[in-house]
Amino acid sequence: MKKLKYGIGIWTVGFTADRFIPNGYRPAGTFVKQIEDVARIPGVEAVQIHFPDDFEGYTPKEVKDIVNSNGLELKTVNMNLFGNPVFKFGAFTNADEKIRRLAIDSCLRGIETIRGIGVSHLEMWPGQDGFDYNFQSDYNHLWDGTVTALKEITGSAPDIKFSYEYKLKEPRMYCLVSNAGRALALANEVGASNFGIALDYGHSLLSRENPAEALDFLTRSNKLFNIHFNDAYGEFDDDMISGTVSVWKTLEFIYHLKNSDYDGYVNLDMFPFREDQVEAAALAVRMGQTFEALAETLDMETIRQYQRVNNLPAIFEELRKHVLVR
C-alpha cells in the first residue's frame, strides 16, 4: 500500500471570500506571503496556483523560483475560467464566439507559460459553463462547444496533461459536467490520451456519489488525473477540513486511493473561513495520514469475504474493532 503525497491549492491560504463577505474574512496576502504560508504546513510538498492570476506581476520563472525556494513543487496550474465576469454566460460554452475564443486562447497562453517552467499539468474548472433556467440554453451547443474546445486545447499540447474538474452546481444552478459519469463521457468524447478528470472529494459528495466508488470508476479507464481533498455535508461545496465530517467515507476513500494506480498529489482544496488557515491545513494533512494508518490496519480480505455473502453486520464489526476500539 503506497504512501500518499500531499499538496495544496494556494487559495486555501487566501482571503477566503464568500457571497456574504465578498472582500474576504482576512486581508489578501501577496503571492509570496501565500507561498511562505504553504511552506509552513508540515507534510505539504506541492502547491497548485492559478493562471493568469498568480502570475501577475511576476515572470513565469520568478513564480517557479518563489515556489521552489520555499521547498515546494509546482506540478499543476489551474486555469481561471470562472472568476472573470466576461465568462458569466460560459467559457467554452459561450454563445458569443469571441468570448468562447477568449477562453480557448487563455488556455493556450497558459500552456505556453507552464511549459516554459517545466510544469506538465493544466487543470480546468469552467465553473460558469452550465445553465440556471429551463429553456435558457441549447444543451447540444453547450456540449459541442466544450468538446471542440477541449479537442483543440489538448491536441495543441500532447506533452501536457489536462484535467477537467466536475461539479454539480455553483456558480451555475446546473454545471455542465456534474458527476463522474458525465466527466468520463466527456473524456471519451474528447478522446485524447492526455485528457482526464480531477476528482474533488466534496464535489463527489455534492453529486450524491460515494467518493471511493467514483475514484474506482475513473481509475478503471485510467482517467483519474488529479485529486482535491476536503470534506463536506453533501448539500453544498463546503470545502471543510478533510476527515472532520464524513469519517467512514473518508476512510474508504483513502483505502481505495492508497490501493489505486493514481500517483499524483492529494491536494487540499479547502476554505477555512474562520479558522487559522495554516493550522487547518496542517490538521487536514494529519487527518489524511491518520486515515492512511487506519487503512493499513484493515483486514480487507476478511471484509471482502463478508461482502461476497452480503453480511453487513460482520463488515462493520471488523471496522469497529480496527477503527473504534482502542
mmCIF file of C-alpha atoms in Angstrom:
data_model
loop_
_atom_site.group_PDB
_atom_site.id
_atom_site.type_symbol
_atom_site.label_atom_id
_atom_site.label_comp_id
_atom_site.label_asym_id
_atom_site.label_seq_id
_atom_site.Cartn_x
_atom_site.Cartn_y
_atom_site.Cartn_z
ATOM 1 C CA MET A 1 0.000 0.000 0.000
ATOM 2 C CA LYS A 2 1.626 3.234 -1.118
ATOM 3 C CA LYS A 3 2.154 6.345 0.978
ATOM 4 C CA LEU A 4 0.208 9.357 -0.258
ATOM 5 C CA LYS A 5 1.793 12.690 -1.172
ATOM 6 C CA TYR A 6 0.053 15.895 -0.096
ATOM 7 C CA GLY A 7 -0.193 19.183 -1.965
ATOM 8 C CA ILE A 8 -2.449 22.198 -1.549
ATOM 9 C CA GLY A 9 -4.353 24.766 -3.559
ATOM 10 C CA ILE A 10 -2.948 28.210 -2.806
ATOM 11 C CA TRP A 11 -6.493 29.553 -2.303
ATOM 12 C CA THR A 12 -6.628 27.591 0.975
ATOM 13 C CA VAL A 13 -4.369 30.275 2.462
ATOM 14 C CA GLY A 14 -6.047 33.114 0.543
ATOM 15 C CA PHE A 15 -8.541 35.712 1.727
ATOM 16 C CA THR A 16 -11.446 33.190 1.633
ATOM 17 C CA ALA A 17 -14.376 35.285 0.429
ATOM 18 C CA ASP A 18 -17.990 34.188 0.261
ATOM 19 C CA ARG A 19 -21.100 35.902 -1.086
ATOM 20 C CA PHE A 20 -21.810 37.496 2.291
ATOM 21 C CA ILE A 21 -18.287 38.850 2.830
ATOM 22 C CA PRO A 22 -17.038 39.222 -0.755
ATOM 23 C CA ASN A 23 -13.872 41.030 0.315
ATOM 24 C CA GLY A 24 -12.802 38.041 2.369
ATOM 25 C CA TYR A 25 -12.522 37.102 6.027
ATOM 26 C CA ARG A 26 -8.944 38.333 6.190
ATOM 27 C CA PRO A 27 -6.637 40.594 4.173
ATOM 28 C CA ALA A 28 -5.425 39.150 0.908
ATOM 29 C CA GLY A 29 -1.760 38.256 1.236
ATOM 30 C CA THR A 30 0.706 38.644 -1.585
ATOM 31 C CA PHE A 31 1.635 35.648 -3.705
ATOM 32 C CA VAL A 32 4.969 35.435 -1.888
ATOM 33 C CA LYS A 33 3.259 35.523 1.520
ATOM 34 C CA GLN A 34 0.811 32.787 0.486
ATOM 35 C CA ILE A 35 3.627 30.546 -0.712
ATOM 36 C CA GLU A 36 5.501 31.166 2.545
ATOM 37 C CA ASP A 37 2.352 30.185 4.468
ATOM 38 C CA VAL A 38 2.025 26.981 2.429
ATOM 39 C CA ALA A 39 5.656 26.163 3.205
ATOM 40 C CA ARG A 40 4.816 26.271 6.936
ATOM 41 C CA ILE A 41 2.339 23.394 6.626
ATOM 42 C CA PRO A 42 4.028 20.119 7.691
ATOM 43 C CA GLY A 43 3.636 17.353 5.140
ATOM 44 C CA VAL A 44 2.673 19.578 2.188
ATOM 45 C CA GLU A 45 5.130 19.145 -0.663
ATOM 46 C CA ALA A 46 3.462 20.847 -3.622
ATOM 47 C CA VAL A 47 1.208 23.793 -4.408
ATOM 48 C CA GLN A 48 -1.397 24.443 -7.107
ATOM 49 C CA ILE A 49 -1.797 28.022 -8.350
ATOM 50 C CA HIS A 50 -3.978 29.838 -10.889
ATOM 51 C CA PHE A 51 -3.232 31.209 -14.332
ATOM 52 C CA PRO A 52 -3.208 34.076 -15.047
ATOM 53 C CA ASP A 53 -3.940 35.458 -11.552
ATOM 54 C CA ASP A 54 -0.913 34.214 -9.627
ATOM 55 C CA PHE A 55 1.472 35.128 -12.441
ATOM 56 C CA GLU A 56 0.514 38.812 -12.484
ATOM 57 C CA GLY A 57 3.498 40.984 -11.610
ATOM 58 C CA TYR A 58 5.971 38.130 -11.997
ATOM 59 C CA THR A 59 7.698 36.377 -14.842
ATOM 60 C CA PRO A 60 6.925 32.657 -15.074
ATOM 61 C CA LYS A 61 10.483 31.902 -13.941
ATOM 62 C CA GLU A 62 10.043 34.146 -10.903
ATOM 63 C CA VAL A 63 6.869 32.284 -9.982
ATOM 64 C CA LYS A 64 8.644 28.949 -10.232
ATOM 65 C CA ASP A 65 11.639 30.251 -8.257
ATOM 66 C CA ILE A 66 9.402 31.578 -5.454
ATOM 67 C CA VAL A 67 7.729 28.186 -5.154
ATOM 68 C CA ASN A 68 10.935 26.162 -5.307
ATOM 69 C CA SER A 69 12.876 28.449 -2.943
ATOM 70 C CA ASN A 70 10.272 27.646 -0.295
ATOM 71 C CA GLY A 71 10.896 23.919 -0.665
ATOM 72 C CA LEU A 72 7.753 23.229 -2.693
ATOM 73 C CA GLU A 73 6.992 21.679 -6.066
ATOM 74 C CA LEU A 74 4.815 23.259 -8.738
ATOM 75 C CA LYS A 75 3.270 20.363 -10.635
ATOM 76 C CA THR A 76 -0.189 21.677 -11.557
ATOM 77 C CA VAL A 77 -1.538 25.056 -12.624
ATOM 78 C CA ASN A 78 -5.278 25.752 -12.642
ATOM 79 C CA MET A 79 -6.931 27.855 -15.347
ATOM 80 C CA ASN A 80 -9.168 30.640 -14.055
ATOM 81 C CA LEU A 81 -12.141 30.242 -16.381
ATOM 82 C CA PHE A 82 -14.700 31.154 -13.729
ATOM 83 C CA GLY A 83 -13.679 34.341 -11.897
ATOM 84 C CA ASN A 84 -13.837 36.876 -14.751
ATOM 85 C CA PRO A 85 -17.312 38.397 -15.329
ATOM 86 C CA VAL A 86 -16.701 38.192 -19.074
ATOM 87 C CA PHE A 87 -17.387 34.451 -18.697
ATOM 88 C CA LYS A 88 -20.685 34.922 -16.834
ATOM 89 C CA PHE A 89 -22.547 33.118 -19.635
ATOM 90 C CA GLY A 90 -19.894 30.470 -20.033
ATOM 91 C CA ALA A 91 -16.323 29.946 -21.183
ATOM 92 C CA PHE A 92 -16.132 27.005 -23.599
ATOM 93 C CA THR A 93 -19.934 27.037 -23.868
ATOM 94 C CA ASN A 94 -20.453 30.740 -24.518
ATOM 95 C CA ALA A 95 -22.850 31.572 -27.345
ATOM 96 C CA ASP A 96 -20.650 34.548 -28.222
ATOM 97 C CA GLU A 97 -17.851 33.051 -30.281
ATOM 98 C CA LYS A 98 -15.481 35.911 -29.401
ATOM 99 C CA ILE A 99 -15.782 35.153 -25.668
ATOM 100 C CA ARG A 100 -15.548 31.416 -26.282
ATOM 101 C CA ARG A 101 -12.386 32.078 -28.311
ATOM 102 C CA LEU A 102 -11.051 34.183 -25.438
ATOM 103 C CA ALA A 103 -11.399 31.176 -23.100
ATOM 104 C CA ILE A 104 -9.611 28.841 -25.503
ATOM 105 C CA ASP A 105 -6.815 31.323 -26.210
ATOM 106 C CA SER A 106 -6.357 31.888 -22.476
ATOM 107 C CA CYS A 107 -5.767 28.155 -22.086
ATOM 108 C CA LEU A 108 -3.302 28.177 -24.967
ATOM 109 C CA ARG A 109 -1.379 31.013 -23.273
ATOM 110 C CA GLY A 110 -1.467 29.037 -20.047
ATOM 111 C CA ILE A 111 0.035 26.044 -21.838
ATOM 112 C CA GLU A 112 2.953 28.059 -23.157
ATOM 113 C CA THR A 113 3.532 29.618 -19.748
ATOM 114 C CA ILE A 114 3.647 26.367 -17.799
ATOM 115 C CA ARG A 115 5.640 24.550 -20.464
ATOM 116 C CA GLY A 116 8.325 27.210 -20.177
ATOM 117 C CA ILE A 117 8.824 26.472 -16.474
ATOM 118 C CA GLY A 118 8.614 22.693 -16.651
ATOM 119 C CA VAL A 119 5.047 22.221 -15.404
ATOM 120 C CA SER A 120 3.207 19.479 -17.252
ATOM 121 C CA HIS A 121 -0.354 19.535 -15.879
ATOM 122 C CA LEU A 122 -3.091 22.112 -16.527
ATOM 123 C CA GLU A 123 -6.362 21.732 -14.637
ATOM 124 C CA MET A 124 -9.621 23.296 -15.833
ATOM 125 C CA TRP A 125 -12.796 24.046 -13.910
ATOM 126 C CA PRO A 126 -15.084 26.084 -16.187
ATOM 127 C CA GLY A 127 -17.487 26.879 -13.359
ATOM 128 C CA GLN A 128 -19.650 29.214 -15.461
ATOM 129 C CA ASP A 129 -20.301 26.506 -18.081
ATOM 130 C CA GLY A 130 -23.853 25.391 -17.466
ATOM 131 C CA PHE A 131 -27.293 26.971 -17.089
ATOM 132 C CA ASP A 132 -29.744 28.246 -14.489
ATOM 133 C CA TYR A 133 -33.223 28.112 -16.061
ATOM 134 C CA ASN A 134 -35.234 25.821 -18.289
ATOM 135 C CA PHE A 135 -35.163 26.868 -21.957
ATOM 136 C CA GLN A 136 -32.143 29.093 -21.222
ATOM 137 C CA SER A 137 -29.671 27.027 -23.231
ATOM 138 C CA ASP A 138 -29.235 24.802 -26.248
ATOM 139 C CA TYR A 139 -27.793 21.771 -24.438
ATOM 140 C CA ASN A 140 -26.153 20.270 -27.508
ATOM 141 C CA HIS A 141 -24.464 23.609 -28.141
ATOM 142 C CA LEU A 142 -23.049 23.555 -24.609
ATOM 143 C CA TRP A 143 -21.577 20.089 -25.116
ATOM 144 C CA ASP A 144 -20.390 20.723 -28.671
ATOM 145 C CA GLY A 145 -18.615 23.897 -27.583
ATOM 146 C CA THR A 146 -16.901 22.099 -24.716
ATOM 147 C CA VAL A 147 -15.800 19.057 -26.713
ATOM 148 C CA THR A 148 -14.447 21.029 -29.662
ATOM 149 C CA ALA A 149 -12.615 23.446 -27.338
ATOM 150 C CA LEU A 150 -11.009 20.623 -25.396
ATOM 151 C CA LYS A 151 -10.009 18.798 -28.571
ATOM 152 C CA GLU A 152 -8.227 21.924 -29.778
ATOM 153 C CA ILE A 153 -6.549 22.566 -26.417
ATOM 154 C CA THR A 154 -5.386 19.008 -25.771
ATOM 155 C CA GLY A 155 -4.365 18.492 -29.391
ATOM 156 C CA SER A 156 -2.161 21.581 -29.283
ATOM 157 C CA ALA A 157 -0.005 20.164 -26.475
ATOM 158 C CA PRO A 158 0.421 16.374 -26.422
ATOM 159 C CA ASP A 159 3.247 16.859 -23.891
ATOM 160 C CA ILE A 160 0.863 18.399 -21.317
ATOM 161 C CA LYS A 161 -1.716 16.572 -19.187
ATOM 162 C CA PHE A 162 -5.113 18.219 -18.810
ATOM 163 C CA SER A 163 -7.757 17.512 -16.206
ATOM 164 C CA TYR A 164 -11.375 18.687 -16.017
ATOM 165 C CA GLU A 165 -12.901 19.126 -12.559
ATOM 166 C CA TYR A 166 -16.578 18.233 -12.352
ATOM 167 C CA LYS A 167 -19.178 19.729 -10.010
ATOM 168 C CA LEU A 168 -22.945 19.511 -9.600
ATOM 169 C CA LYS A 169 -23.723 23.218 -9.187
ATOM 170 C CA GLU A 170 -22.320 26.641 -8.265
ATOM 171 C CA PRO A 171 -21.894 29.179 -9.586
ATOM 172 C CA ARG A 172 -24.458 27.911 -12.126
ATOM 173 C CA MET A 173 -27.533 26.114 -10.849
ATOM 174 C CA TYR A 174 -26.617 23.240 -13.186
ATOM 175 C CA CYS A 175 -22.964 22.781 -14.091
ATOM 176 C CA LEU A 176 -22.497 21.104 -17.459
ATOM 177 C CA VAL A 177 -20.222 18.314 -16.206
ATOM 178 C CA SER A 178 -21.898 17.406 -12.948
ATOM 179 C CA ASN A 179 -20.720 13.938 -11.920
ATOM 180 C CA ALA A 180 -18.123 11.265 -12.568
ATOM 181 C CA GLY A 181 -20.226 9.574 -15.245
ATOM 182 C CA ARG A 182 -20.634 12.742 -17.289
ATOM 183 C CA ALA A 183 -16.966 13.561 -16.775
ATOM 184 C CA LEU A 184 -15.924 10.188 -18.152
ATOM 185 C CA ALA A 185 -18.344 10.599 -21.063
ATOM 186 C CA LEU A 186 -16.671 13.933 -21.793
ATOM 187 C CA ALA A 187 -13.208 12.344 -21.648
ATOM 188 C CA ASN A 188 -14.315 9.587 -24.005
ATOM 189 C CA GLU A 189 -15.764 12.093 -26.479
ATOM 190 C CA VAL A 190 -12.660 14.274 -26.402
ATOM 191 C CA GLY A 191 -10.702 11.074 -26.996
ATOM 192 C CA ALA A 192 -7.269 12.366 -26.023
ATOM 193 C CA SER A 193 -4.844 10.252 -24.017
ATOM 194 C CA ASN A 194 -3.569 13.398 -22.255
ATOM 195 C CA PHE A 195 -7.053 14.410 -21.052
ATOM 196 C CA GLY A 196 -8.527 13.158 -17.785
ATOM 197 C CA ILE A 197 -10.601 14.081 -14.770
ATOM 198 C CA ALA A 198 -9.974 15.874 -11.472
ATOM 199 C CA LEU A 199 -11.923 14.307 -8.604
ATOM 200 C CA ASP A 200 -12.853 16.697 -5.805
ATOM 201 C CA TYR A 201 -13.984 14.792 -2.701
ATOM 202 C CA GLY A 202 -16.582 17.405 -1.731
ATOM 203 C CA HIS A 203 -17.892 17.714 -5.289
ATOM 204 C CA SER A 204 -18.380 13.969 -5.338
ATOM 205 C CA LEU A 205 -20.453 14.165 -2.142
ATOM 206 C CA LEU A 206 -22.447 17.048 -3.616
ATOM 207 C CA SER A 207 -23.218 14.905 -6.667
ATOM 208 C CA ARG A 208 -24.618 12.207 -4.347
ATOM 209 C CA GLU A 209 -21.698 9.957 -5.187
ATOM 210 C CA ASN A 210 -19.656 7.764 -2.909
ATOM 211 C CA PRO A 211 -16.165 9.237 -3.449
ATOM 212 C CA ALA A 212 -14.434 5.845 -3.179
ATOM 213 C CA GLU A 213 -16.676 4.402 -5.884
ATOM 214 C CA ALA A 214 -16.172 7.478 -8.093
ATOM 215 C CA LEU A 215 -12.420 7.054 -7.662
ATOM 216 C CA ASP A 216 -12.548 3.408 -8.721
ATOM 217 C CA PHE A 217 -14.868 4.260 -11.616
ATOM 218 C CA LEU A 218 -12.417 6.808 -13.035
ATOM 219 C CA THR A 219 -9.304 4.715 -12.454
ATOM 220 C CA ARG A 220 -10.848 1.802 -14.374
ATOM 221 C CA SER A 221 -10.383 3.921 -17.502
ATOM 222 C CA ASN A 222 -7.060 5.457 -16.378
ATOM 223 C CA LYS A 223 -8.722 8.863 -16.370
ATOM 224 C CA LEU A 224 -8.103 9.994 -12.789
ATOM 225 C CA PHE A 225 -5.577 12.810 -13.258
ATOM 226 C CA ASN A 226 -5.920 14.858 -10.051
ATOM 227 C CA ILE A 227 -7.381 14.730 -6.526
ATOM 228 C CA HIS A 228 -8.790 17.553 -4.400
ATOM 229 C CA PHE A 229 -9.182 16.600 -0.749
ATOM 230 C CA ASN A 230 -11.587 18.229 1.717
ATOM 231 C CA ASP A 231 -14.837 17.364 3.479
ATOM 232 C CA ALA A 232 -18.481 18.423 3.258
ATOM 233 C CA TYR A 233 -22.003 17.665 4.377
ATOM 234 C CA GLY A 234 -23.037 16.945 0.781
ATOM 235 C CA GLU A 235 -25.515 19.805 0.360
ATOM 236 C CA PHE A 236 -23.012 22.433 -0.818
ATOM 237 C CA ASP A 237 -19.359 22.753 -1.789
ATOM 238 C CA ASP A 238 -18.372 23.237 1.857
ATOM 239 C CA ASP A 239 -14.584 22.797 1.394
ATOM 240 C CA MET A 240 -14.158 21.884 5.063
ATOM 241 C CA ILE A 241 -11.164 20.343 6.816
ATOM 242 C CA SER A 242 -10.561 16.835 5.496
ATOM 243 C CA GLY A 243 -11.745 13.988 7.701
ATOM 244 C CA THR A 244 -13.894 16.094 10.030
ATOM 245 C CA VAL A 245 -17.391 15.274 8.720
ATOM 246 C CA SER A 246 -17.713 12.082 6.654
ATOM 247 C CA VAL A 247 -15.421 9.784 8.609
ATOM 248 C CA TRP A 248 -16.382 6.380 7.138
ATOM 249 C CA LYS A 249 -16.456 7.744 3.587
ATOM 250 C CA THR A 250 -13.046 9.342 4.074
ATOM 251 C CA LEU A 251 -11.569 6.098 5.379
ATOM 252 C CA GLU A 252 -12.945 4.125 2.442
ATOM 253 C CA PHE A 253 -11.737 6.787 0.003
ATOM 254 C CA ILE A 254 -8.210 6.777 1.441
ATOM 255 C CA TYR A 255 -8.078 2.979 1.408
ATOM 256 C CA HIS A 256 -9.073 2.836 -2.261
ATOM 257 C CA LEU A 257 -6.732 5.703 -3.137
ATOM 258 C CA LYS A 258 -3.761 4.000 -1.471
ATOM 259 C CA ASN A 259 -4.511 0.850 -3.470
ATOM 260 C CA SER A 260 -5.099 2.620 -6.787
ATOM 261 C CA ASP A 261 -2.714 3.388 -9.638
ATOM 262 C CA TYR A 262 -3.046 7.132 -9.015
ATOM 263 C CA ASP A 263 0.453 8.529 -8.448
ATOM 264 C CA GLY A 264 -0.185 12.280 -8.176
ATOM 265 C CA TYR A 265 -0.639 14.538 -5.183
ATOM 266 C CA VAL A 266 -3.620 14.582 -2.853
ATOM 267 C CA ASN A 267 -4.252 18.323 -2.962
ATOM 268 C CA LEU A 268 -6.022 20.105 -0.123
ATOM 269 C CA ASP A 269 -8.834 22.244 -1.527
ATOM 270 C CA MET A 270 -10.356 23.948 1.495
ATOM 271 C CA PHE A 271 -11.805 27.304 2.531
ATOM 272 C CA PRO A 272 -11.032 27.845 6.229
ATOM 273 C CA PHE A 273 -13.153 30.977 6.502
ATOM 274 C CA ARG A 274 -12.838 31.453 10.252
ATOM 275 C CA GLU A 275 -10.019 29.081 11.205
ATOM 276 C CA ASP A 276 -6.299 29.737 11.120
ATOM 277 C CA GLN A 277 -5.501 28.576 7.597
ATOM 278 C CA VAL A 278 -2.102 27.044 8.276
ATOM 279 C CA GLU A 279 -3.406 25.175 11.328
ATOM 280 C CA ALA A 280 -6.475 23.967 9.415
ATOM 281 C CA ALA A 281 -4.344 22.688 6.538
ATOM 282 C CA ALA A 282 -1.874 21.047 8.913
ATOM 283 C CA LEU A 283 -4.780 19.275 10.605
ATOM 284 C CA ALA A 284 -6.085 18.111 7.221
ATOM 285 C CA VAL A 285 -2.716 16.552 6.399
ATOM 286 C CA ARG A 286 -2.591 14.828 9.792
ATOM 287 C CA MET A 287 -6.143 13.591 9.230
ATOM 288 C CA GLY A 288 -5.114 12.139 5.900
ATOM 289 C CA GLN A 289 -2.071 10.468 7.400
ATOM 290 C CA THR A 290 -4.139 9.046 10.272
ATOM 291 C CA PHE A 291 -6.677 7.639 7.840
ATOM 292 C CA GLU A 292 -3.784 6.141 5.885
ATOM 293 C CA ALA A 293 -2.545 4.397 9.031
ATOM 294 C CA LEU A 294 -6.057 3.111 9.778
ATOM 295 C CA ALA A 295 -6.464 1.871 6.215
ATOM 296 C CA GLU A 296 -3.305 -0.180 6.573
ATOM 297 C CA THR A 297 -4.734 -1.980 9.613
ATOM 298 C CA LEU A 298 -7.930 -3.119 7.895
ATOM 299 C CA ASP A 299 -8.327 -6.831 7.271
ATOM 300 C CA MET A 300 -9.757 -6.321 3.800
ATOM 301 C CA GLU A 301 -9.576 -9.997 2.881
ATOM 302 C CA THR A 302 -11.978 -10.769 5.706
ATOM 303 C CA ILE A 303 -14.140 -7.798 4.770
ATOM 304 C CA ARG A 304 -14.289 -8.964 1.151
ATOM 305 C CA GLN A 305 -15.393 -12.411 2.271
ATOM 306 C CA TYR A 306 -18.262 -10.778 4.154
ATOM 307 C CA GLN A 307 -19.031 -8.595 1.125
ATOM 308 C CA ARG A 308 -19.451 -11.686 -1.043
ATOM 309 C CA VAL A 309 -22.168 -13.043 1.279
ATOM 310 C CA ASN A 310 -23.778 -9.646 1.983
ATOM 311 C CA ASN A 311 -23.028 -9.781 5.713
ATOM 312 C CA LEU A 312 -23.106 -6.081 6.569
ATOM 313 C CA PRO A 313 -23.078 -6.500 10.383
ATOM 314 C CA ALA A 314 -19.922 -8.592 10.142
ATOM 315 C CA ILE A 315 -18.261 -5.959 7.930
ATOM 316 C CA PHE A 316 -18.896 -3.229 10.459
ATOM 317 C CA GLU A 317 -17.855 -5.424 13.331
ATOM 318 C CA GLU A 318 -14.469 -5.689 11.610
ATOM 319 C CA LEU A 319 -14.408 -1.933 11.133
ATOM 320 C CA ARG A 320 -15.464 -1.322 14.736
ATOM 321 C CA LYS A 321 -12.640 -3.495 16.060
ATOM 322 C CA HIS A 322 -9.967 -1.913 13.875
ATOM 323 C CA VAL A 323 -11.133 1.699 13.967
ATOM 324 C CA LEU A 324 -13.182 2.412 17.074
ATOM 325 C CA VAL A 325 -11.693 0.099 19.713
ATOM 326 C CA ARG A 326 -8.509 1.349 21.329
#
